[in-house]
Amino acid sequence: MRAANRAHASTAVTDSPASSVLSRLLIAVLATLALLLVWRPAMLHAQGTPSAASQASTRVHVVKPGETLWSLAARYYGDGHQWQALARTNGLSVAAEPPLRVGMRLTVPSRPTVRGPKAAEVAAAPADSTVPKGALAKAGEGTLPPAPDASPAKAPAGSLAAQTAGKKNAGRAGARVATAATAAPASAPSSTTAKVATAADTGRADLSPSVGTLMGERGARRVGLVDQEVAMASRKPNEVTTVFHRDLPDAAEAERRTRAVLRPNTPAPRVAELQSAPFVVAEAVLAKAGRLAGRVGSSQSTGDAYPQRAIMTDQVELAAPALQSYRVGDRLIAFGPPSLLLPGQLLVQPTGVLEVVKAEAGKPALATVRRQSGRIEEGQHLLPAPEGGAPWVKTTRLDTPDVSATVAWLDPNEGQPTLQSFVLLSAGSARGLAAGDEMAIYRRIAQGTTEAVAATVRVVRADRDHATAIITQQYQTDIAVGMTVRRYAKAP
């Protein structure tokens, strides 16, 4: 009995582990089947054909100005790097810049949209430097205007075109009429409504000036955006009213202010007139004058037939008078052979002005020709040049002529004196003549007592007994020695 019981117990112990393994295996198989049954629809959907929503995403896009393959890929796929799918589908080559044309119709293939937090950033500025330039080239750059079927490009944000998009110029008159038309009853006549609608057309230019209050006058016309009432209403409370004072000086004050800001218009003295004017010297003075020895660098044996001649900037040697010497800076007038005017008085005609530039003891002084009014030659006399120039002063017109003289000399080298010609008068400083005086030359008509003004002259140089004048205006051609000359305007 005991043996049988033992054998039975051993068999029970051996079958129990096998049942446990089988039960566990069965549970695992059932669990696996359950999981397969639960996940099978999702797996089939992911690995099968595109869904209806994916098929519906396939569309046609019309290219607008400024769009690129990169921006379109970022728009439809959320990733600009997907631009190659658009290029392959539409047969575009990125070698052409830009590959897109405004108005082009693109087929956008359906792809799973991959969106992330940096999708907008990638669409704006791709970080991948290997992206071809053709994928980033904007449509419409450097090409013709957009095609008729393409929608217009939007103006950049903040530009004047963006701020005024959809707006028209509305004048103040049109705004008032539009307000009146809004407030008018609906039963108004149709003709009035048409007039109001025409006046309220803000597309028409209103170039008439606005009517408002200007300087206290109602109805005064002024050009501006708003009238005075609106301008005053728009002022800030803390602004101070600006008052403009109009200064109207009298004539004397206006002249004083003008002279204060303008440089005085004082004519310069006529140096050339004074240094070129003929004058009278005594024979004793001429005997003590220096001489022009010759031009530096030329032969000294030229003879009287071919005297040495000097021109501007030439250097010449000077022979000083007895018991005298020249100093550097001295200015001398050279003149040719004088002509006898009266017993003991000679008339000389300057040919130029020399300036001493070198003076050494025991050697001839050297001078340079500074101004030339004639032929400067060897052997001409030299006298000190007058200081300053012929003054240009404002004369006082006389009621009646006071000083009377005659024409004492005319230049024999001129066939007929004319403007800027010199004349010598028979009166000088001993009779009150001075440089700047204005005189008239009279000519008798047909041997009678009637006189006519032939020319007017201005005194340039006045010596004791004679005065040199220059012709300023000429009315008749005949001017001769002996004609009467009278002073009609006096220098101060």
Short mmCIF file of C-alpha atoms in Angstrom, two decimals:
data_model
loop_
_atom_site.label_atom_id
_atom_site.label_comp_id
_atom_site.label_asym_id
_atom_site.label_seq_id
_atom_site.Cartn_x
_atom_site.Cartn_y
_atom_site.Cartn_z
CA MET A 1 0.00 0.00 0.00
CA ARG A 2 2.72 2.34 0.88
CA ALA A 3 4.57 1.50 -2.34
CA ALA A 4 1.55 2.25 -4.45
CA ASN A 5 0.90 5.47 -2.73
CA ARG A 6 4.44 6.61 -3.37
CA ALA A 7 4.34 5.88 -7.04
CA HIS A 8 1.16 7.81 -7.45
CA ALA A 9 2.52 10.79 -5.65
CA SER A 10 5.61 10.89 -7.91
CA THR A 11 3.45 10.96 -11.05
CA ALA A 12 1.43 13.90 -9.79
CA VAL A 13 4.51 15.95 -9.12
CA THR A 14 5.90 15.28 -12.60
CA ASP A 15 2.71 16.41 -14.51
CA SER A 16 2.25 19.67 -12.64
CA PRO A 17 5.27 21.58 -14.18
CA ALA A 18 4.31 20.63 -17.71
CA SER A 19 0.80 21.98 -17.28
CA SER A 20 2.21 25.25 -15.99
CA VAL A 21 4.48 25.69 -19.02
CA LEU A 22 1.69 24.98 -21.41
CA SER A 23 -0.61 27.41 -19.74
CA ARG A 24 1.99 30.17 -19.89
CA LEU A 25 2.70 29.50 -23.51
CA LEU A 26 -0.98 29.63 -24.30
CA ILE A 27 -1.34 32.96 -22.53
CA ALA A 28 1.61 34.43 -24.49
CA VAL A 29 0.16 33.32 -27.81
CA LEU A 30 -3.21 34.77 -26.96
CA ALA A 31 -1.63 38.08 -25.93
CA THR A 32 0.36 38.27 -29.16
CA LEU A 33 -2.71 37.61 -31.22
CA ALA A 34 -4.62 40.26 -29.31
CA LEU A 35 -1.89 42.84 -29.97
CA LEU A 36 -1.78 41.95 -33.65
CA LEU A 37 -5.53 42.30 -33.88
CA VAL A 38 -5.39 45.73 -32.15
CA TRP A 39 -2.49 47.30 -34.23
CA ARG A 40 -3.22 45.75 -37.62
CA PRO A 41 -5.47 48.61 -39.01
CA ALA A 42 -2.90 51.33 -38.26
CA MET A 43 -0.05 49.42 -39.83
CA LEU A 44 -2.04 48.68 -42.94
CA HIS A 45 -3.01 52.34 -43.25
CA ALA A 46 0.58 53.53 -42.98
CA GLN A 47 1.97 51.03 -45.47
CA GLY A 48 -0.87 51.15 -47.97
CA THR A 49 -1.84 53.70 -50.63
CA PRO A 50 -2.27 57.43 -49.80
CA SER A 51 -5.37 58.35 -47.86
CA ALA A 52 -8.18 60.48 -49.16
CA ALA A 53 -6.88 63.50 -47.24
CA SER A 54 -3.43 63.02 -48.78
CA GLN A 55 -4.91 62.67 -52.25
CA ALA A 56 -6.92 65.84 -51.73
CA SER A 57 -3.70 67.83 -50.93
CA THR A 58 -2.48 67.57 -54.55
CA ARG A 59 -3.07 70.98 -56.10
CA VAL A 60 -2.00 73.48 -58.77
CA HIS A 61 -0.16 76.63 -57.68
CA VAL A 62 0.20 79.85 -59.74
CA VAL A 63 3.61 81.43 -59.15
CA LYS A 64 3.51 84.98 -57.83
CA PRO A 65 6.30 87.59 -57.83
CA GLY A 66 8.91 86.98 -55.14
CA GLU A 67 8.21 83.26 -54.63
CA THR A 68 10.99 80.66 -54.76
CA LEU A 69 11.14 76.88 -54.83
CA TRP A 70 12.36 77.02 -51.26
CA SER A 71 9.48 79.19 -50.05
CA LEU A 72 6.90 77.00 -51.82
CA ALA A 73 8.36 73.83 -50.27
CA ALA A 74 8.31 75.47 -46.88
CA ARG A 75 4.72 76.58 -47.45
CA TYR A 76 3.28 73.23 -48.52
CA TYR A 77 5.59 70.80 -46.74
CA GLY A 78 6.86 72.80 -43.80
CA ASP A 79 10.45 72.20 -44.90
CA GLY A 80 12.28 74.19 -47.55
CA HIS A 81 14.65 71.30 -48.27
CA GLN A 82 11.75 69.54 -50.01
CA TRP A 83 12.11 71.93 -52.99
CA GLN A 84 13.57 69.10 -55.05
CA ALA A 85 10.20 67.32 -55.12
CA LEU A 86 8.61 70.38 -56.71
CA ALA A 87 11.45 70.71 -59.19
CA ARG A 88 11.31 67.04 -60.27
CA THR A 89 7.53 66.99 -60.60
CA ASN A 90 7.43 70.11 -62.79
CA GLY A 91 10.63 69.40 -64.73
CA LEU A 92 12.42 72.54 -63.50
CA SER A 93 16.16 73.06 -63.66
CA VAL A 94 17.82 75.10 -60.94
CA ALA A 95 20.63 75.91 -63.35
CA ALA A 96 18.42 78.70 -64.71
CA GLU A 97 18.13 81.70 -62.45
CA PRO A 98 15.35 82.11 -61.63
CA PRO A 99 13.72 78.81 -62.65
CA LEU A 100 10.28 80.16 -61.74
CA ARG A 101 8.37 82.63 -63.88
CA VAL A 102 5.53 84.80 -62.70
CA GLY A 103 2.25 83.18 -63.74
CA MET A 104 3.72 79.67 -64.09
CA ARG A 105 1.35 76.88 -63.01
CA LEU A 106 3.07 74.31 -60.78
CA THR A 107 1.78 70.88 -59.79
CA VAL A 108 2.35 70.44 -56.07
CA PRO A 109 2.78 66.71 -55.31
CA SER A 110 1.20 65.26 -52.19
CA ARG A 111 3.74 64.53 -49.52
CA PRO A 112 3.43 64.10 -45.79
CA THR A 113 3.66 67.46 -44.15
CA VAL A 114 6.61 67.61 -41.80
CA ARG A 115 6.20 70.59 -39.52
CA GLY A 116 8.39 71.59 -36.67
CA PRO A 117 9.02 74.63 -34.44
CA LYS A 118 11.64 75.99 -36.89
CA ALA A 119 9.59 75.63 -40.07
CA ALA A 120 9.02 79.40 -40.46
CA GLU A 121 12.64 80.18 -39.68
CA VAL A 122 13.89 77.66 -42.25
CA ALA A 123 11.50 79.06 -44.85
CA ALA A 124 12.79 82.61 -44.30
CA ALA A 125 16.54 81.98 -44.18
CA PRO A 126 17.86 78.50 -44.98
CA ALA A 127 20.87 77.56 -42.91
CA ASP A 128 22.07 74.99 -45.46
CA SER A 129 24.77 76.69 -47.53
CA THR A 130 24.67 73.87 -50.09
CA VAL A 131 21.24 74.90 -51.36
CA PRO A 132 21.59 76.00 -55.03
CA LYS A 133 20.94 79.65 -55.81
CA GLY A 134 18.28 78.62 -58.30
CA ALA A 135 16.14 77.25 -55.48
CA LEU A 136 16.34 80.63 -53.71
CA ALA A 137 15.91 82.83 -56.82
CA LYS A 138 12.75 84.94 -56.65
CA ALA A 139 10.27 84.81 -59.46
CA GLY A 140 9.97 88.04 -61.43
CA GLU A 141 13.39 89.48 -60.54
CA GLY A 142 14.91 91.17 -63.60
CA THR A 143 12.12 89.95 -65.85
CA LEU A 144 9.06 91.44 -67.49
CA PRO A 145 6.01 92.60 -65.47
CA PRO A 146 3.68 89.90 -64.08
CA ALA A 147 1.40 87.99 -66.45
CA PRO A 148 -2.25 89.13 -66.64
CA ASP A 149 -3.50 86.05 -64.81
CA ALA A 150 -1.07 86.41 -61.95
CA SER A 151 -2.27 88.24 -58.86
CA PRO A 152 -0.36 91.49 -58.04
CA ALA A 153 2.46 91.36 -55.54
CA LYS A 154 1.93 92.84 -52.15
CA ALA A 155 3.88 95.98 -51.30
CA PRO A 156 6.57 95.64 -48.60
CA ALA A 157 5.36 96.28 -45.11
CA GLY A 158 5.91 99.87 -43.99
CA SER A 159 6.28 101.29 -47.52
CA LEU A 160 4.17 104.17 -48.80
CA ALA A 161 2.40 101.86 -51.26
CA ALA A 162 1.43 99.49 -48.42
CA GLN A 163 0.17 102.35 -46.25
CA THR A 164 -1.96 103.87 -49.03
CA ALA A 165 -3.22 100.59 -50.51
CA GLY A 166 -6.95 100.81 -51.20
CA LYS A 167 -7.10 104.50 -50.29
CA LYS A 168 -7.96 107.51 -52.44
CA ASN A 169 -7.37 111.23 -52.20
CA ALA A 170 -10.31 112.76 -50.41
CA GLY A 171 -10.56 116.56 -50.39
CA ARG A 172 -12.24 118.45 -47.59
CA ALA A 173 -15.04 119.55 -49.89
CA GLY A 174 -15.71 115.95 -50.89
CA ALA A 175 -15.73 114.85 -47.25
CA ARG A 176 -18.29 117.53 -46.35
CA VAL A 177 -20.52 116.55 -49.28
CA ALA A 178 -20.24 112.87 -48.39
CA THR A 179 -21.28 113.66 -44.79
CA ALA A 180 -24.21 115.70 -46.02
CA ALA A 181 -25.25 112.89 -48.35
CA THR A 182 -25.16 110.41 -45.46
CA ALA A 183 -27.29 112.64 -43.26
CA ALA A 184 -29.78 113.44 -46.05
CA PRO A 185 -33.12 111.57 -45.99
CA ALA A 186 -33.65 108.69 -48.33
CA SER A 187 -36.55 110.50 -50.00
CA ALA A 188 -34.32 113.18 -51.55
CA PRO A 189 -34.78 113.75 -55.31
CA SER A 190 -32.67 111.64 -57.62
CA SER A 191 -31.03 114.70 -59.29
CA THR A 192 -29.74 115.97 -55.95
CA THR A 193 -28.42 112.52 -55.13
CA ALA A 194 -26.56 112.41 -58.44
CA LYS A 195 -24.97 115.83 -57.80
CA VAL A 196 -23.90 114.77 -54.31
CA ALA A 197 -22.46 111.52 -55.63
CA THR A 198 -20.52 113.40 -58.31
CA ALA A 199 -19.13 115.91 -55.81
CA ALA A 200 -18.25 113.12 -53.39
CA ASP A 201 -16.12 111.32 -55.96
CA THR A 202 -12.80 111.32 -54.16
CA GLY A 203 -10.98 110.06 -57.19
CA ARG A 204 -11.20 113.50 -58.83
CA ALA A 205 -8.51 116.04 -58.03
CA ASP A 206 -9.64 119.09 -56.02
CA LEU A 207 -7.11 121.80 -56.87
CA SER A 208 -9.13 124.78 -55.64
CA PRO A 209 -7.63 126.47 -52.55
CA SER A 210 -9.38 125.98 -49.26
CA VAL A 211 -11.51 128.73 -47.78
CA GLY A 212 -10.97 129.66 -44.16
CA THR A 213 -10.09 132.46 -41.79
CA LEU A 214 -6.82 134.10 -42.66
CA MET A 215 -5.47 137.14 -40.76
CA GLY A 216 -8.91 137.81 -39.32
CA GLU A 217 -10.71 137.86 -42.68
CA ARG A 218 -13.37 135.27 -43.22
CA GLY A 219 -13.47 133.84 -46.71
CA ALA A 220 -9.84 134.62 -47.54
CA ARG A 221 -8.38 131.98 -49.82
CA ARG A 222 -5.32 130.11 -48.70
CA VAL A 223 -3.62 126.97 -49.94
CA GLY A 224 -3.27 124.29 -47.26
CA LEU A 225 -4.57 121.06 -45.87
CA VAL A 226 -6.80 122.57 -43.16
CA ASP A 227 -8.20 125.98 -42.34
CA GLN A 228 -7.12 128.11 -39.39
CA GLU A 229 -9.81 126.82 -37.02
CA VAL A 230 -8.75 123.21 -37.51
CA ALA A 231 -5.11 124.15 -37.12
CA MET A 232 -5.81 125.97 -33.85
CA ALA A 233 -7.87 123.03 -32.59
CA SER A 234 -5.03 120.63 -33.27
CA ARG A 235 -2.51 122.58 -31.23
CA LYS A 236 -1.34 121.08 -28.00
CA PRO A 237 -2.40 122.80 -24.77
CA ASN A 238 1.22 123.49 -23.80
CA GLU A 239 2.13 125.16 -27.11
CA VAL A 240 2.75 128.91 -27.10
CA THR A 241 1.27 131.03 -29.86
CA THR A 242 3.95 132.34 -32.23
CA VAL A 243 3.72 136.00 -33.17
CA PHE A 244 5.55 137.21 -36.29
CA HIS A 245 6.61 140.87 -36.28
CA ARG A 246 6.97 142.54 -39.65
CA ASP A 247 9.72 145.13 -39.68
CA LEU A 248 9.24 147.86 -42.29
CA PRO A 249 12.22 150.22 -42.09
CA ASP A 250 12.14 153.60 -43.76
CA ALA A 251 14.31 154.42 -46.77
CA ALA A 252 17.22 155.75 -44.70
CA GLU A 253 17.26 152.70 -42.42
CA ALA A 254 17.03 150.33 -45.38
CA GLU A 255 20.01 152.00 -47.05
CA ARG A 256 21.99 151.87 -43.81
CA ARG A 257 21.35 148.15 -43.46
CA THR A 258 22.29 147.55 -47.08
CA ARG A 259 25.58 149.40 -46.71
CA ALA A 260 26.31 147.43 -43.53
CA VAL A 261 26.21 144.07 -45.33
CA LEU A 262 27.58 145.06 -48.74
CA ARG A 263 31.19 145.86 -49.51
CA PRO A 264 31.64 149.48 -50.54
CA ASN A 265 31.70 149.84 -54.32
CA THR A 266 34.64 152.22 -54.49
CA PRO A 267 36.38 152.17 -57.88
CA ALA A 268 40.13 151.69 -57.78
CA PRO A 269 42.34 154.54 -58.99
CA ARG A 270 43.31 154.38 -62.65
CA VAL A 271 47.03 153.79 -62.31
CA ALA A 272 47.57 153.16 -66.02
CA GLU A 273 45.89 156.44 -66.99
CA LEU A 274 48.10 158.51 -64.70
CA GLN A 275 51.34 156.80 -65.72
CA SER A 276 50.50 156.98 -69.44
CA ALA A 277 49.21 160.57 -69.50
CA PRO A 278 51.38 163.17 -71.35
CA PHE A 279 52.62 166.06 -69.23
CA VAL A 280 54.73 169.24 -69.48
CA VAL A 281 58.21 169.63 -67.97
CA ALA A 282 60.67 172.46 -67.96
CA GLU A 283 63.88 172.24 -69.97
CA ALA A 284 65.95 172.56 -66.78
CA VAL A 285 64.26 169.52 -65.25
CA LEU A 286 64.83 167.44 -68.36
CA ALA A 287 68.55 168.33 -68.30
CA LYS A 288 68.87 166.57 -64.94
CA ALA A 289 66.99 163.39 -65.96
CA GLY A 290 68.54 159.94 -66.12
CA ARG A 291 68.78 157.77 -69.23
CA LEU A 292 68.14 154.20 -70.30
CA ALA A 293 71.61 152.83 -71.10
CA GLY A 294 70.58 149.62 -72.86
CA ARG A 295 68.91 146.25 -72.58
CA VAL A 296 70.82 143.62 -70.60
CA GLY A 297 72.30 140.88 -72.81
CA SER A 298 72.21 142.76 -76.12
CA SER A 299 75.04 144.16 -78.22
CA GLN A 300 76.09 147.69 -77.34
CA SER A 301 77.09 148.64 -80.88
CA THR A 302 73.73 148.86 -82.61
CA GLY A 303 73.98 152.37 -83.93
CA ASP A 304 71.31 155.03 -84.19
CA ALA A 305 69.49 153.33 -87.02
CA TYR A 306 68.62 150.26 -84.93
CA PRO A 307 68.31 151.29 -81.28
CA GLN A 308 67.83 148.68 -78.59
CA ARG A 309 64.20 148.07 -77.67
CA ALA A 310 62.88 146.65 -74.42
CA ILE A 311 59.62 144.88 -73.79
CA MET A 312 57.73 143.72 -70.71
CA THR A 313 59.85 141.90 -68.07
CA ASP A 314 63.11 142.79 -69.87
CA GLN A 315 65.95 144.03 -67.70
CA VAL A 316 67.71 147.25 -68.68
CA GLU A 317 70.74 149.19 -67.42
CA LEU A 318 70.17 152.71 -66.14
CA ALA A 319 72.46 155.72 -66.22
CA ALA A 320 71.69 157.88 -63.19
CA PRO A 321 71.96 161.69 -63.31
CA ALA A 322 75.11 163.38 -62.05
CA LEU A 323 75.54 163.32 -58.28
CA GLN A 324 72.49 161.00 -57.93
CA SER A 325 71.93 157.27 -57.60
CA TYR A 326 68.98 154.92 -57.84
CA ARG A 327 67.73 152.64 -55.06
CA VAL A 328 65.98 149.30 -55.27
CA GLY A 329 62.25 149.89 -55.56
CA ASP A 330 62.41 153.24 -57.33
CA ARG A 331 59.86 153.60 -60.15
CA LEU A 332 60.79 155.65 -63.22
CA ILE A 333 58.87 156.80 -66.28
CA ALA A 334 60.61 156.41 -69.62
CA PHE A 335 59.71 158.71 -72.50
CA GLY A 336 61.05 159.42 -75.97
CA PRO A 337 62.20 162.67 -77.52
CA PRO A 338 60.05 165.53 -76.12
CA SER A 339 58.29 168.12 -78.25
CA LEU A 340 58.42 171.87 -77.68
CA LEU A 341 55.12 173.23 -76.45
CA LEU A 342 56.08 176.76 -75.32
CA PRO A 343 59.44 178.49 -74.86
CA GLY A 344 61.14 176.71 -71.97
CA GLN A 345 58.38 174.02 -71.72
CA LEU A 346 58.54 170.57 -73.26
CA LEU A 347 55.76 167.99 -73.67
CA VAL A 348 56.74 164.38 -72.98
CA GLN A 349 54.81 161.18 -73.71
CA PRO A 350 55.52 158.22 -71.37
CA THR A 351 56.42 154.91 -73.01
CA GLY A 352 56.59 152.72 -69.92
CA VAL A 353 57.32 152.31 -66.22
CA LEU A 354 60.57 150.76 -64.94
CA GLU A 355 61.30 149.46 -61.43
CA VAL A 356 64.84 149.29 -60.05
CA VAL A 357 65.63 145.73 -58.93
CA LYS A 358 69.38 145.93 -58.34
CA ALA A 359 71.64 148.83 -57.35
CA GLU A 360 75.34 148.36 -56.52
CA ALA A 361 77.99 151.00 -55.99
CA GLY A 362 80.19 151.56 -59.03
CA LYS A 363 77.86 149.61 -61.35
CA PRO A 364 74.85 150.64 -63.44
CA ALA A 365 71.51 150.02 -61.75
CA LEU A 366 69.33 147.30 -63.21
CA ALA A 367 65.58 147.80 -63.73
CA THR A 368 62.68 145.68 -65.05
CA VAL A 369 59.92 146.89 -67.36
CA ARG A 370 56.67 146.78 -65.34
CA ARG A 371 54.24 148.65 -67.62
CA GLN A 372 54.49 149.55 -71.27
CA SER A 373 52.46 152.19 -73.12
CA GLY A 374 54.79 152.81 -76.05
CA ARG A 375 58.13 151.84 -77.56
CA ILE A 376 60.88 151.68 -74.92
CA GLU A 377 64.27 152.21 -76.53
CA GLU A 378 67.88 152.85 -75.63
CA GLY A 379 68.72 156.49 -74.78
CA GLN A 380 65.22 157.50 -73.57
CA HIS A 381 64.98 159.91 -70.63
CA LEU A 382 63.86 158.80 -67.15
CA LEU A 383 61.91 160.78 -64.56
CA PRO A 384 60.36 159.70 -61.25
CA ALA A 385 56.94 158.13 -61.77
CA PRO A 386 54.02 159.80 -59.97
CA GLU A 387 52.66 158.05 -56.90
CA GLY A 388 49.18 156.49 -56.84
CA GLY A 389 46.82 156.77 -59.78
CA ALA A 390 44.16 158.91 -61.37
CA PRO A 391 41.43 159.17 -58.71
CA TRP A 392 37.87 158.20 -59.47
CA VAL A 393 35.81 160.56 -57.36
CA LYS A 394 32.19 161.61 -57.20
CA THR A 395 31.93 165.05 -58.71
CA THR A 396 29.45 167.84 -57.97
CA ARG A 397 27.64 169.20 -60.99
CA LEU A 398 27.83 172.97 -61.30
CA ASP A 399 24.92 175.20 -62.19
CA THR A 400 27.08 177.13 -64.66
CA PRO A 401 30.59 176.35 -65.95
CA ASP A 402 33.26 178.21 -63.98
CA VAL A 403 36.72 177.46 -65.48
CA SER A 404 37.27 178.04 -69.19
CA ALA A 405 40.33 176.86 -71.17
CA THR A 406 41.30 175.66 -74.64
CA VAL A 407 42.68 172.47 -76.15
CA ALA A 408 46.45 173.03 -76.20
CA TRP A 409 47.67 169.72 -77.66
CA LEU A 410 46.44 166.56 -79.39
CA ASP A 411 48.44 163.40 -80.06
CA PRO A 412 49.95 163.82 -83.54
CA ASN A 413 50.13 160.03 -83.95
CA GLU A 414 46.32 159.79 -83.95
CA GLY A 415 44.42 160.81 -87.03
CA GLN A 416 41.38 161.85 -84.98
CA PRO A 417 41.02 161.85 -81.19
CA THR A 418 38.39 159.48 -79.89
CA LEU A 419 37.41 157.73 -76.67
CA GLN A 420 40.33 157.15 -74.25
CA SER A 421 42.51 159.63 -76.17
CA PHE A 422 44.50 162.18 -74.18
CA VAL A 423 44.20 165.95 -74.68
CA LEU A 424 46.23 168.72 -73.06
CA LEU A 425 44.36 171.73 -71.64
CA SER A 426 45.71 175.26 -71.31
CA ALA A 427 44.69 175.55 -67.64
CA GLY A 428 46.04 173.77 -64.58
CA SER A 429 46.07 173.76 -60.82
CA ALA A 430 46.85 177.50 -60.73
CA ARG A 431 43.29 178.10 -61.99
CA GLY A 432 41.64 175.53 -59.76
CA LEU A 433 41.63 172.44 -61.92
CA ALA A 434 42.21 169.10 -60.16
CA ALA A 435 42.22 165.43 -61.05
CA GLY A 436 38.65 164.16 -61.34
CA ASP A 437 37.11 167.36 -62.72
CA GLU A 438 34.78 166.88 -65.68
CA MET A 439 34.87 169.33 -68.59
CA ALA A 440 33.16 169.70 -71.95
CA ILE A 441 34.75 170.57 -75.30
CA TYR A 442 32.61 173.00 -77.36
CA ARG A 443 32.61 173.49 -81.09
CA ARG A 444 31.19 176.52 -82.85
CA ILE A 445 28.67 175.88 -85.59
CA ALA A 446 29.11 177.55 -89.01
CA GLN A 447 31.34 180.37 -87.87
CA GLY A 448 28.63 181.73 -85.63
CA THR A 449 28.17 182.23 -81.93
CA THR A 450 26.22 178.99 -81.40
CA GLU A 451 28.21 176.20 -79.69
CA ALA A 452 27.62 172.47 -79.45
CA VAL A 453 29.27 169.93 -77.16
CA ALA A 454 31.74 167.87 -79.16
CA ALA A 455 33.03 165.65 -76.30
CA THR A 456 33.40 165.41 -72.54
CA VAL A 457 36.71 164.79 -70.79
CA ARG A 458 37.89 163.96 -67.28
CA VAL A 459 41.06 165.50 -65.84
CA VAL A 460 43.70 162.84 -65.10
CA ARG A 461 46.70 164.99 -64.13
CA ALA A 462 46.84 168.65 -63.23
CA ASP A 463 50.16 170.56 -63.17
CA ARG A 464 50.59 174.26 -62.45
CA ASP A 465 49.87 175.64 -65.92
CA HIS A 466 48.45 172.65 -67.78
CA ALA A 467 46.16 169.66 -67.21
CA THR A 468 45.93 166.34 -69.01
CA ALA A 469 42.45 164.96 -69.62
CA ILE A 470 41.04 161.80 -71.22
CA ILE A 471 38.01 161.73 -73.51
CA THR A 472 35.08 159.91 -71.86
CA GLN A 473 32.23 160.66 -74.31
CA GLN A 474 32.24 161.92 -77.89
CA TYR A 475 29.33 163.50 -79.76
CA GLN A 476 31.11 164.96 -82.82
CA THR A 477 34.12 163.77 -84.78
CA ASP A 478 35.89 167.12 -85.21
CA ILE A 479 38.10 167.87 -82.19
CA ALA A 480 40.95 170.28 -82.83
CA VAL A 481 43.47 172.43 -81.01
CA GLY A 482 42.02 175.75 -79.88
CA MET A 483 38.49 174.52 -79.07
CA THR A 484 36.91 175.93 -75.93
CA VAL A 485 36.79 173.73 -72.83
CA ARG A 486 34.66 174.50 -69.74
CA ARG A 487 34.34 172.71 -66.40
CA TYR A 488 30.78 171.60 -65.58
CA ALA A 489 31.43 169.15 -62.67
CA LYS A 490 33.91 169.68 -59.86
CA ALA A 491 35.78 167.06 -57.88
CA PRO A 492 35.76 167.43 -54.09
#
